[in-house]
CSV table of C-alpha atoms in Angstrom, one decimal:
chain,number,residue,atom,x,y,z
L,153,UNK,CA,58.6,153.5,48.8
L,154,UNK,CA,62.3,153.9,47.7
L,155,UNK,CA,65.5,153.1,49.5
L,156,UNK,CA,66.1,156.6,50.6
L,157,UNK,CA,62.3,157.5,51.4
L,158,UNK,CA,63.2,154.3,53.9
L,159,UNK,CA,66.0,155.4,55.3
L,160,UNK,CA,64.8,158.8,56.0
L,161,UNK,CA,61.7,157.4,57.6
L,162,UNK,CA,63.7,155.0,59.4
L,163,UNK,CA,65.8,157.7,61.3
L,164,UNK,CA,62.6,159.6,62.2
L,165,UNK,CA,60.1,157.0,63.4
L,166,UNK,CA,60.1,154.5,66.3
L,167,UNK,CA,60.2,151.3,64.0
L,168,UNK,CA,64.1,150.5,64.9
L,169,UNK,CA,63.6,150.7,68.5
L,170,UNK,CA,60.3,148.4,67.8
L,171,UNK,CA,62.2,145.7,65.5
L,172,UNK,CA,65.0,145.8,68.3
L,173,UNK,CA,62.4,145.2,71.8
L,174,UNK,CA,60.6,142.3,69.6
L,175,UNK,CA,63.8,141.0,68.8
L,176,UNK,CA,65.4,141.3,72.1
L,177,UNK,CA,62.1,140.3,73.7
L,178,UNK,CA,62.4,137.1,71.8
L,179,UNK,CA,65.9,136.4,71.9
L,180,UNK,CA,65.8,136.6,76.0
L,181,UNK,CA,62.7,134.2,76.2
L,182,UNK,CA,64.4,131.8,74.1
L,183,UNK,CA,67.4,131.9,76.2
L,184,UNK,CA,67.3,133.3,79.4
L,185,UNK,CA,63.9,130.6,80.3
L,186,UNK,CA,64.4,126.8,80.9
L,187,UNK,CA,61.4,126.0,79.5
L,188,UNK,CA,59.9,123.1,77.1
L,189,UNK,CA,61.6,125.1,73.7
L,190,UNK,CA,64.5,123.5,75.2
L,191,UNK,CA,63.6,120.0,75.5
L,192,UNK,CA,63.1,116.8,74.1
L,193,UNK,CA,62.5,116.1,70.3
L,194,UNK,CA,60.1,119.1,69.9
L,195,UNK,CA,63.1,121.4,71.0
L,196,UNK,CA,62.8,125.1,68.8
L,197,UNK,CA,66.4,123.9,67.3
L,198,UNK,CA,65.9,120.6,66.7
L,199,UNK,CA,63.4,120.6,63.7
L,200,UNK,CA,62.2,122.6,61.3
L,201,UNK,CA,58.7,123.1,62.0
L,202,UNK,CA,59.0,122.9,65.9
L,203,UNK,CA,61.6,126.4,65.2
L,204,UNK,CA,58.6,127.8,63.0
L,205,UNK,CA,55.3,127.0,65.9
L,206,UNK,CA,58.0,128.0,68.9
L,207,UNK,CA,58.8,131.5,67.2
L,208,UNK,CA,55.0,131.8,66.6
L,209,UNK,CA,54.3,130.7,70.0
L,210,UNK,CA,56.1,133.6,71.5
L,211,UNK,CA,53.9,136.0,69.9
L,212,UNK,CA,51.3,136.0,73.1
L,213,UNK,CA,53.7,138.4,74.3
L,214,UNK,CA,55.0,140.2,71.3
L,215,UNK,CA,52.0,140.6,69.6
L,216,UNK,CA,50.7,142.8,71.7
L,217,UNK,CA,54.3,144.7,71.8
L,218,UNK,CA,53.6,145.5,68.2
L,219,UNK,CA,50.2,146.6,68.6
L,220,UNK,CA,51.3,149.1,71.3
L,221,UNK,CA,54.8,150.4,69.6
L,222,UNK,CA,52.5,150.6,66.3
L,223,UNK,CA,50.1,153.5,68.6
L,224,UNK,CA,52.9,154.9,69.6
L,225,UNK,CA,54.3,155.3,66.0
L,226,UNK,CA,50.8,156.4,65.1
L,227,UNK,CA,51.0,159.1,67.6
L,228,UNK,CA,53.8,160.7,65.9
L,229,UNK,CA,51.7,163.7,63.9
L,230,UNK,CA,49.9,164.5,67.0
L,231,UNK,CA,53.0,165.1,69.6
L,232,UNK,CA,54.5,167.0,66.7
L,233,UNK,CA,51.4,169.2,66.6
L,234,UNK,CA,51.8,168.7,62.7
L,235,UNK,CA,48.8,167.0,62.1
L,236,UNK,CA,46.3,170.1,60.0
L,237,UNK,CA,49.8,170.8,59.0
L,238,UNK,CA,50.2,167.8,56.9
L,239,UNK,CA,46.6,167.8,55.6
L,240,UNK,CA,47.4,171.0,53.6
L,241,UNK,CA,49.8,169.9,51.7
L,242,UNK,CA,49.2,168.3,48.1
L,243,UNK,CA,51.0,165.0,48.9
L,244,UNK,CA,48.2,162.0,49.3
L,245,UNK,CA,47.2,161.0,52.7
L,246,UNK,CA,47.5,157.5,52.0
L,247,UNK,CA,50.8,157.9,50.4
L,248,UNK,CA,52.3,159.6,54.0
L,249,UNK,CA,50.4,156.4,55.4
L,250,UNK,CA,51.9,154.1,53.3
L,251,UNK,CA,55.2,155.4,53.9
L,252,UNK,CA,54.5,155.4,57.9
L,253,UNK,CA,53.2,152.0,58.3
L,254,UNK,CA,55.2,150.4,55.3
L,255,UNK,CA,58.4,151.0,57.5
L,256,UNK,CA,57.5,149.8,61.1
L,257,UNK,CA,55.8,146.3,59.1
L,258,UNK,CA,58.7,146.2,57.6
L,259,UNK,CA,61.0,146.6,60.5
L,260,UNK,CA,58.9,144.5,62.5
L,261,UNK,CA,59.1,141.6,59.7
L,262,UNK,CA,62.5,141.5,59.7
L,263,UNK,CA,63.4,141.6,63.5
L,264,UNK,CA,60.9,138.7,63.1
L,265,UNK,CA,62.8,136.4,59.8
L,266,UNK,CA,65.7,137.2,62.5
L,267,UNK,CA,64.8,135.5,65.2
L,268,UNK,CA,63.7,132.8,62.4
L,269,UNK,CA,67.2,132.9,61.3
L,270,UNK,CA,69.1,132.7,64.5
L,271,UNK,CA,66.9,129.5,65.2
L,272,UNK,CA,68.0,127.9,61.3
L,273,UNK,CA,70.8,128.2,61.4
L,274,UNK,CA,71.0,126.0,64.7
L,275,UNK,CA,68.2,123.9,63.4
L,276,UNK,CA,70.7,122.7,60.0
L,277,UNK,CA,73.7,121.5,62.7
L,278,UNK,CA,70.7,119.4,64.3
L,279,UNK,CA,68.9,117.5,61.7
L,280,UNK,CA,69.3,116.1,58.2
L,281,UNK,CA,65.4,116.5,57.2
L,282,UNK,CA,65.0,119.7,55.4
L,283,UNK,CA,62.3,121.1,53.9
L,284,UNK,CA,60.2,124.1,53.1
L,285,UNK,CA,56.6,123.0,55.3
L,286,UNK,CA,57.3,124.8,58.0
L,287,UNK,CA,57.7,128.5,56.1
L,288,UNK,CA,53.6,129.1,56.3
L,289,UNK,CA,54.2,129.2,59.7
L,290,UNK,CA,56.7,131.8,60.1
L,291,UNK,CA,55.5,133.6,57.3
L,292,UNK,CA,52.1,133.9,58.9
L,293,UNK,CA,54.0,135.4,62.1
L,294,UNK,CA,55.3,137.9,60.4
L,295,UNK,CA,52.7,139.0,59.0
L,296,UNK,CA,51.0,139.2,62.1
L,297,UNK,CA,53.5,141.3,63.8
L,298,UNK,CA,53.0,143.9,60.7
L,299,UNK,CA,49.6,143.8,60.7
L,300,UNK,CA,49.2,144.7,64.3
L,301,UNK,CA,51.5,147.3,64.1
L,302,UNK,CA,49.2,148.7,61.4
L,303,UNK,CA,46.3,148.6,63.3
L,304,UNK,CA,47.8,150.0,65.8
L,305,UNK,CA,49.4,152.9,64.3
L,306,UNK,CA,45.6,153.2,62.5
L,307,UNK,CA,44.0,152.9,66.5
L,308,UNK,CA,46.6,155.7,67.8
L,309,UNK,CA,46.0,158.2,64.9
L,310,UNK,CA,42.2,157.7,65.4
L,311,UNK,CA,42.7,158.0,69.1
L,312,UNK,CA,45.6,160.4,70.0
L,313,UNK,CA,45.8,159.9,73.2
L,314,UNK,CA,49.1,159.2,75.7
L,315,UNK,CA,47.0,156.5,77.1
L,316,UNK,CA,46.3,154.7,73.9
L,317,UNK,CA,49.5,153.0,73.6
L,318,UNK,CA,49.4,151.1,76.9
L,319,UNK,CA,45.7,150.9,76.6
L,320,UNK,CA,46.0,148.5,72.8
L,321,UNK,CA,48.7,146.4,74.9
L,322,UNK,CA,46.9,145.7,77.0
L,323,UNK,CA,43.8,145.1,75.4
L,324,UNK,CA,46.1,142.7,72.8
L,325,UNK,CA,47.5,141.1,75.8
L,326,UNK,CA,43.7,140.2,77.3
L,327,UNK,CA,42.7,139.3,73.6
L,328,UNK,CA,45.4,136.4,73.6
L,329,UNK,CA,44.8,135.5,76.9
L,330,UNK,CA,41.0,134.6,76.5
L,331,UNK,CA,41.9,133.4,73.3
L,332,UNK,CA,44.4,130.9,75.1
L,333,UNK,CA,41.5,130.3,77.8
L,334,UNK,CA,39.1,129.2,75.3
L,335,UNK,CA,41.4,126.8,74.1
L,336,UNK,CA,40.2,124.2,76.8
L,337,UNK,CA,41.4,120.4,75.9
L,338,UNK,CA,41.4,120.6,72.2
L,339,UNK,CA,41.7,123.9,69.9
L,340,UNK,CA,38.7,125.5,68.4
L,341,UNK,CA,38.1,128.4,65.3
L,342,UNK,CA,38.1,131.4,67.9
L,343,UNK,CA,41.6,130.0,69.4
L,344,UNK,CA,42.8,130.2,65.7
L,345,UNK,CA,42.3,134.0,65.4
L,346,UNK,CA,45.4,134.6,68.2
L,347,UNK,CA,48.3,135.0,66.3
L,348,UNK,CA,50.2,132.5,68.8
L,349,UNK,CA,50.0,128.9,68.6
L,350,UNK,CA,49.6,126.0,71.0
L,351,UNK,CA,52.5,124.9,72.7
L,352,UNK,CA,55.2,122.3,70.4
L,353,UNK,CA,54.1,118.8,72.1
L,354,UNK,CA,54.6,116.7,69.3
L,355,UNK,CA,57.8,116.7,66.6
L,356,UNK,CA,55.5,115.1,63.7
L,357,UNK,CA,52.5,118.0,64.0
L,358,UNK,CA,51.8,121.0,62.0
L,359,UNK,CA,49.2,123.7,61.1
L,360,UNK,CA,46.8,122.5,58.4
L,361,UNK,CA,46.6,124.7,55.0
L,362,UNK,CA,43.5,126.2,55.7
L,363,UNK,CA,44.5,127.6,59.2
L,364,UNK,CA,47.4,129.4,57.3
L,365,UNK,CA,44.6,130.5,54.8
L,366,UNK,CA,42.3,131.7,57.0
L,367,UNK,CA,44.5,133.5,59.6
L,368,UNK,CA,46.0,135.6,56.7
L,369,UNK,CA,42.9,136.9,55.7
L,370,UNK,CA,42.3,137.6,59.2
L,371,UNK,CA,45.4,139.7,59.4
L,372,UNK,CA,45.4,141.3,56.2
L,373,UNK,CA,41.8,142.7,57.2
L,374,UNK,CA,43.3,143.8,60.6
L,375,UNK,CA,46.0,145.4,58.2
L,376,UNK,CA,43.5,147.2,56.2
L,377,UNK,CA,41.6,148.6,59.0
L,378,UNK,CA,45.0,150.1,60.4
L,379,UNK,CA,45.6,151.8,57.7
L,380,UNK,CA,42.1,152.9,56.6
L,381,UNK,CA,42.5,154.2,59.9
L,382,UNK,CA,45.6,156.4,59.1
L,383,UNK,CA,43.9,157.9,56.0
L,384,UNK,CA,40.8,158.5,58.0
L,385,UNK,CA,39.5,161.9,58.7
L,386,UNK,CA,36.1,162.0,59.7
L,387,UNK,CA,34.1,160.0,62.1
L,388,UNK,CA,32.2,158.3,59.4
L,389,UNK,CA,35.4,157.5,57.4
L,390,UNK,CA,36.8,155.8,60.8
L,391,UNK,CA,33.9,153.8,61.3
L,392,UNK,CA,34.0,152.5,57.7
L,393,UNK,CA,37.8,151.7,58.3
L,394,UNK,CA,36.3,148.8,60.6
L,395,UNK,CA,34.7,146.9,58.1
L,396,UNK,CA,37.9,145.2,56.6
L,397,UNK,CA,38.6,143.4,59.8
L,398,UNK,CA,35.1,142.4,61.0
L,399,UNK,CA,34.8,141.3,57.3
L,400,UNK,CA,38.0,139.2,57.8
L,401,UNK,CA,37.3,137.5,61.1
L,402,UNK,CA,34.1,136.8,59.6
L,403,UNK,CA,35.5,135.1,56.8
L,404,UNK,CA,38.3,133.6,59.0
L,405,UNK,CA,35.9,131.7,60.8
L,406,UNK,CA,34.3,130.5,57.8
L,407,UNK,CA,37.4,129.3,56.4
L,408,UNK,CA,38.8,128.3,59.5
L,409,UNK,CA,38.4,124.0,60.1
L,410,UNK,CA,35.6,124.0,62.9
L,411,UNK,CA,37.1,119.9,63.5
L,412,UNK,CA,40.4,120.0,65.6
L,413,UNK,CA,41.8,116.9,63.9
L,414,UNK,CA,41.8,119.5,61.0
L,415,UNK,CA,43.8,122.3,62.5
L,416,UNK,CA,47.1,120.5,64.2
L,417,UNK,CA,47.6,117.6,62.0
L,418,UNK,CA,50.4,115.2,61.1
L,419,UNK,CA,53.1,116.0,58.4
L,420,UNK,CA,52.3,112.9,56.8
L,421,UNK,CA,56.4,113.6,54.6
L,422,UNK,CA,57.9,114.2,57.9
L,423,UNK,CA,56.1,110.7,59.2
L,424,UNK,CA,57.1,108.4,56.3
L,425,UNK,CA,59.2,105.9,57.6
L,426,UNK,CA,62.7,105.1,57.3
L,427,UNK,CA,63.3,101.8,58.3
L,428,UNK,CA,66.9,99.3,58.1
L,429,UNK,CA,65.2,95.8,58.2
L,430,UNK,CA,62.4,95.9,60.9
L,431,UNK,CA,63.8,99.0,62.7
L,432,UNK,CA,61.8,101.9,61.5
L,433,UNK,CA,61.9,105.7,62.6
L,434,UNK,CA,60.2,108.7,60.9
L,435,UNK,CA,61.9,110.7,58.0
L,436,UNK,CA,62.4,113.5,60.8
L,437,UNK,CA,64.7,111.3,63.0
L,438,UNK,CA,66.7,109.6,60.0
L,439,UNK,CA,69.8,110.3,61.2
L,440,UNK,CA,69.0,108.8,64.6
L,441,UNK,CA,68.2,105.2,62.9
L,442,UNK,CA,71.8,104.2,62.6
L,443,UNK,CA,72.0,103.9,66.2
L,444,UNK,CA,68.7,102.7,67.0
L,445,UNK,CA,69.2,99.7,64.4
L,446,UNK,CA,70.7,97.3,66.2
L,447,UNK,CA,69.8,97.3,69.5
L,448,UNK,CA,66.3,97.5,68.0
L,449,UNK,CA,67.1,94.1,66.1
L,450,UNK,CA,68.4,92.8,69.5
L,451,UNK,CA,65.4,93.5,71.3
L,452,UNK,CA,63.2,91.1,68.5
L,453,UNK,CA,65.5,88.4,69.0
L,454,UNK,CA,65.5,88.3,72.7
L,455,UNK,CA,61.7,89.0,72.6
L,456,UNK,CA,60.9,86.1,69.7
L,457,UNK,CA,63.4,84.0,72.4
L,458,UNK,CA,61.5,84.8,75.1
L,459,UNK,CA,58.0,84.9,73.7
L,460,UNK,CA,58.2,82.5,70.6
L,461,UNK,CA,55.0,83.1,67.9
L,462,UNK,CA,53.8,86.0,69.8
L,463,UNK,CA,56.9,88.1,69.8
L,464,UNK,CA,56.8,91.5,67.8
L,465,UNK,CA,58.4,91.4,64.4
L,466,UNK,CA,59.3,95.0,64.6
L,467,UNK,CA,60.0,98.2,66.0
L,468,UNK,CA,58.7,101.4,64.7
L,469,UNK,CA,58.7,104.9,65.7
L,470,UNK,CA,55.0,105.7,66.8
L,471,UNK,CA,53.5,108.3,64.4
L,472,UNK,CA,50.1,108.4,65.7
L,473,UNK,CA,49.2,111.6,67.5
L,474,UNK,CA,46.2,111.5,70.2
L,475,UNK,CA,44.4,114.0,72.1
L,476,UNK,CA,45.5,114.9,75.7
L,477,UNK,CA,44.4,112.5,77.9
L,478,UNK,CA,43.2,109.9,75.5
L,479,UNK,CA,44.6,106.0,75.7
L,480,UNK,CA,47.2,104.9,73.9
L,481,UNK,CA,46.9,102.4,71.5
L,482,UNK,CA,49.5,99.5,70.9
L,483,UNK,CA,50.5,96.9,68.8
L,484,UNK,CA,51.2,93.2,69.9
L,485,UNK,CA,53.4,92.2,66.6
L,486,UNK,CA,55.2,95.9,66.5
L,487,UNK,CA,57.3,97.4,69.4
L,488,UNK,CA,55.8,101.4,69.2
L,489,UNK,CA,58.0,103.9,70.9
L,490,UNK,CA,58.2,107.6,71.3
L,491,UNK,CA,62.1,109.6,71.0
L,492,UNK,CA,60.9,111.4,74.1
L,493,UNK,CA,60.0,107.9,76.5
L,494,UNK,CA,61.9,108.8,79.3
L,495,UNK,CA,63.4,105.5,79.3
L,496,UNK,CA,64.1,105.6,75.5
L,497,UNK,CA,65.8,109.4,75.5
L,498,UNK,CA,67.3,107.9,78.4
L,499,UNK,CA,69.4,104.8,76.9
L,500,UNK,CA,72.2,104.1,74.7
L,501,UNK,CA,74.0,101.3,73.6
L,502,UNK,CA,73.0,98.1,75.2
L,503,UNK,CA,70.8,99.6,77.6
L,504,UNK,CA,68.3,101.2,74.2
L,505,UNK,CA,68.3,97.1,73.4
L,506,UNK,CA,66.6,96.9,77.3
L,507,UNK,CA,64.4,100.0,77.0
L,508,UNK,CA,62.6,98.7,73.3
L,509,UNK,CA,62.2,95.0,75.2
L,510,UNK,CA,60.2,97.2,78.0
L,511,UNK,CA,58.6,98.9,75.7
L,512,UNK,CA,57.6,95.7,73.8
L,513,UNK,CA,56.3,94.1,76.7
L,514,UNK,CA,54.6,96.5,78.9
L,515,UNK,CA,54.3,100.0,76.5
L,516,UNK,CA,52.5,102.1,78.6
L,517,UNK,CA,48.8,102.9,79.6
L,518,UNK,CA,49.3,106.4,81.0
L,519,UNK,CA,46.6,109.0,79.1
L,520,UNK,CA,48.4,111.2,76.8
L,521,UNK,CA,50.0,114.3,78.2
L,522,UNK,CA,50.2,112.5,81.7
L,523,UNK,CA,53.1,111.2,83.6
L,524,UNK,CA,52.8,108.9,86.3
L,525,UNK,CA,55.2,106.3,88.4
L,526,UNK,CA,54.0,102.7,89.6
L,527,UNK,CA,52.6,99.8,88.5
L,528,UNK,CA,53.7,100.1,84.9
L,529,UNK,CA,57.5,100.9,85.7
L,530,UNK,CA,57.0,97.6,88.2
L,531,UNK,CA,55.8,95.4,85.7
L,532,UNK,CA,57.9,96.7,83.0
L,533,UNK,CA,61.3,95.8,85.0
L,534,UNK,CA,60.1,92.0,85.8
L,535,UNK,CA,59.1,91.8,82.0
L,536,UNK,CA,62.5,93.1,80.7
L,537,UNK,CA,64.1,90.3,83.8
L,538,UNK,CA,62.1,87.4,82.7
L,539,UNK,CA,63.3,88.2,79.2
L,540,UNK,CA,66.9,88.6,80.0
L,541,UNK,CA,67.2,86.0,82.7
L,542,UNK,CA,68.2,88.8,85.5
L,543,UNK,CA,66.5,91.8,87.2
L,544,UNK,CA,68.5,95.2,86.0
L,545,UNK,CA,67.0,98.7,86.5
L,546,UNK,CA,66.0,100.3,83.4
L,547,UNK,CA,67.5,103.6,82.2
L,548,UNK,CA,65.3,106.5,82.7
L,549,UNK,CA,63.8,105.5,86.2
L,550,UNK,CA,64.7,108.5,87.9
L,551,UNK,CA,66.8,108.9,91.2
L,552,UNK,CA,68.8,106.7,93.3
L,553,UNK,CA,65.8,106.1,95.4
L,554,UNK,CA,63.1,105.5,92.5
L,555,UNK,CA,65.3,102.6,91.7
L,556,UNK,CA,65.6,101.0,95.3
L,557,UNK,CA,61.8,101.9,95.4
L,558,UNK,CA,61.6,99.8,92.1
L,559,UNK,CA,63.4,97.2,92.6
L,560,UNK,CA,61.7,96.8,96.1
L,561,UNK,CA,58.6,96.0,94.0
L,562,UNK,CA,59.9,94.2,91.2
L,563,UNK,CA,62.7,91.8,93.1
L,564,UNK,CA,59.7,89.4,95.2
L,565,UNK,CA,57.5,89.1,91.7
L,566,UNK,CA,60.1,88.5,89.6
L,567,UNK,CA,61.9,86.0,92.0
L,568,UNK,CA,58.7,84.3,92.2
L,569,UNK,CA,57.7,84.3,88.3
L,570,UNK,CA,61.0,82.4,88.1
L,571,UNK,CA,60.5,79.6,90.6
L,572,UNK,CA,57.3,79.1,88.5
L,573,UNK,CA,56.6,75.8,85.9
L,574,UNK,CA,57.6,77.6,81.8
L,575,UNK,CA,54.5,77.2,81.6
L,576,UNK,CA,52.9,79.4,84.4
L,577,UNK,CA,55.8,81.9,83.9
L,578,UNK,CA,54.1,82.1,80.0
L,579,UNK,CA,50.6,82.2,81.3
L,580,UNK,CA,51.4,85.1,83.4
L,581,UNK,CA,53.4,87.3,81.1
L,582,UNK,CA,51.0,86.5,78.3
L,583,UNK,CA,48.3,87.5,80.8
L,584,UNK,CA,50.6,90.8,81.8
L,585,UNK,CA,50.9,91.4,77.5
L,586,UNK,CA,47.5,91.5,77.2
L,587,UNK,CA,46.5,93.8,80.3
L,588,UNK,CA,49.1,96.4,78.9
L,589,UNK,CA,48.6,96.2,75.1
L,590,UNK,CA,44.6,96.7,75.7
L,591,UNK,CA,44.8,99.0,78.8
L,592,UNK,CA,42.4,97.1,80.6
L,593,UNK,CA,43.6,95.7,84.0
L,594,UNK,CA,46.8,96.0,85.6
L,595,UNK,CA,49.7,94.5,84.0
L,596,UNK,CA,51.5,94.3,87.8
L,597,UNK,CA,48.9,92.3,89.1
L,598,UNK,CA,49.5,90.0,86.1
L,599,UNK,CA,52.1,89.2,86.8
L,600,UNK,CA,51.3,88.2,90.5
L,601,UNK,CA,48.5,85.9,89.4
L,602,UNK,CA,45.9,88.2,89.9
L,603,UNK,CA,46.4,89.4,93.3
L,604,UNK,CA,47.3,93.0,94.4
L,605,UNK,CA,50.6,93.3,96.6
């Protein structure tokens, strides 16, 4: 198909108008919704690859946009009433096809390397990691936005019907909507067949090879069948046309990983560590280590002050990605913490030396994905007091009336850990350690020598 063929086509179909709703459609989620694309370390314009799974989680909705602007497109012969028209005339039918569905993939490709490129170029002001990992992804998106258009250019010229537009939306919309359903607590193969992805909950995780392998045979047998269904002219030849995507969802699944520690997994280049002396923080936050450096030095030499032979010896960005409500798992000789802590996103300066002693001392038992408020954010202000020889409130705690709730609880244990022998203040925060590095037992309680207040 040549430049002008394109153009032509171009003035004559629907695929401007679809490029411009998916765009558009895009463009206002993105912006117009506070939602988690705008947060935190996973943010769609702070890394590379959280841009590339945001954009591809967007298309549960645009998806099924393509689908139905793809019927519409295919419906063009029939509302024109040229349809035995054009099959009179010498020129191939899969050459008019080709034409046809070449432009609105096309179209629909580039609206989505736009919305790609509105997010780079916001992504490269943000970060100093770059690299090509995250291009599957988005490659991968676009391709599914041109294959459903395909199929659904192929579904509207086999149906031509007014109702079969709205009728593949919404049928694409119910698709990714069980598919979402089935996703339960961890993903599975079937989950992998919806062209959207999971939500962005972790900076450091990626799609796996083989999912981008196996979705894009799924898609380029959807594609086939789409246009197998725009050559089509018989019944029999229509039902043939479904072969090549019930041959690729079958091999899909095949290729597809059935374990779900295959599917999202860690970018293990993103998660090599950067480190200045014991500070240490992933090759995706390298610029943010230069800050972090010193106070995180700080916090060891308070904490080997405070807590002599069984201090941590350094602090490292946690890599390890866990299942939703699994336990974390810490470290007694390395301070683990997470960009998006609330009390680490939360501090600067003098107060990010307070939040790694907090974190070094009582990390956090909370089940992944969770948030709660109590006896943690108790114990973890008298721990960062005894350390520091006075009681402060930690960044991150909330409102004005968290804090008085906090320091309601924290002031009487902390005032009496003091009045203690060194040696019973020891025994107790040792005891606290323990509790909160194994997450078994309550660190507050610890701290009160056993006993529940």
């Amino acid at each position: 198909m040549n430049v002008r063929v394109l153009r032509i086509e171009l003035k004559r179909s629907v695929a401007p108008w679809a490029g411009a709703v998916v765009l558009t459609t895009a463009l206002a989620f993105l912006y117009l919704v506070d939602a988690a694309w705008w947060r935190g370390t996973t943010a769609w314009t702070a890394q590379w690859t959280s841009m590339a799974l945001w954009t591809r989680a967007l298309l549960g909705y645009l998806w099924p946009l393509a689908v139905g602007l793809g019927a519409l497109q295919g419906l063009r012969d029939h509302r024109s009433k040229v349809s035995e028209l054009l099959t009179t005339t010498s020129r191939p039918a899969w050459h008019r096809a080709a034409t046809l569905a070449g432009t609105t993939a096309i179209t629909l490709a580039s609206a989505f390397a736009l919305l790609v490129l509105v997010g780079a170029v916001q992504v490269l002001s943000n970060t100093e990691y770059t690299h090509l990992g995250w291009l599957p992804v988005s490659l991968v998106g676009a391709l599914s936005l041109a294959a459903g258009a395909v199929l659904g250019m192929g579904a509207g010229r086999a149906l031509p019907s007014a109702l079969t537009p709205p009728a593949l939306t919404m049928g694409a919309f119910v698709f990714t909507a069980l598919v979402h359903m089935s996703l339960g607590t961890e993903p599975n193969r079937v989950s992998l067949l919806s062209p959207a992805v999971q939500e962005v909950r972790e900076v450091l995780v990626t799609l796996s090879a083989s999912v981008h392998v196996g979705q894009t045979i799924w898609l380029l047998g959807m594609a086939a069948t789409g246009f197998a269904l725009l050559v089509a002219a018989t019944p029999r030849a229509r039902l043939i046309a479904l072969t090549p995507v019930l041959a690729g969802a079958a091999i899909a699944l095949l290729v597809l990983p059935s374990d779900p520690g295959r599917m999202y997994v860690v970018d293990e280049a993103a998660a090599e560590l950067v480190c200045d002396g014991p500070v240490c923080v992933t090759k995706t936050h390298q610029a943010r280590l230069a800050d972090l450096a010193g106070p995180g030095k700080e916090a060891l030499r308070l904490l080997h002050g405070a807590l002599g032979g069984q201090a941590p010896v350094s602090v490292r960005e946690n890599t390890a990605v866990l299942p939703d409500g699994s336990t974390p798992q810490w470290s007694g000789k390395t301070v683990l913490f997470d960009f998006d802590d609330d009390i680490i996103a939360a501090a600067k300066g003098e107060e990010l030396t307070w939040a790694l002693i907090a974190k070094g001392m009582v990390p956090g038992c909370t089940p992944v994905g969770w948030s709660s408020f109590g006896n943690e954010d108790f114990a973890q202000t008298v721990a960062v007091g005894w350390v520091l020889g006075d009681l402060r409130s930690l960044p991150g705690t909330g409102s004005a009336s968290l804090r008085r709730e906090v320091d309601a609880a924290a002031r009487p244990v902390w005032t009496e850990l003091k009045a203690l022998p060194r040696a019973e203040q020891l025994s107790r925060i040792n005891a606290m350690r323990a509790a909160a590095l194994s997450c078994k037992g309550d660190a507050f309680d610890a701290l009160n020598g056993g006993a529940s207040r």
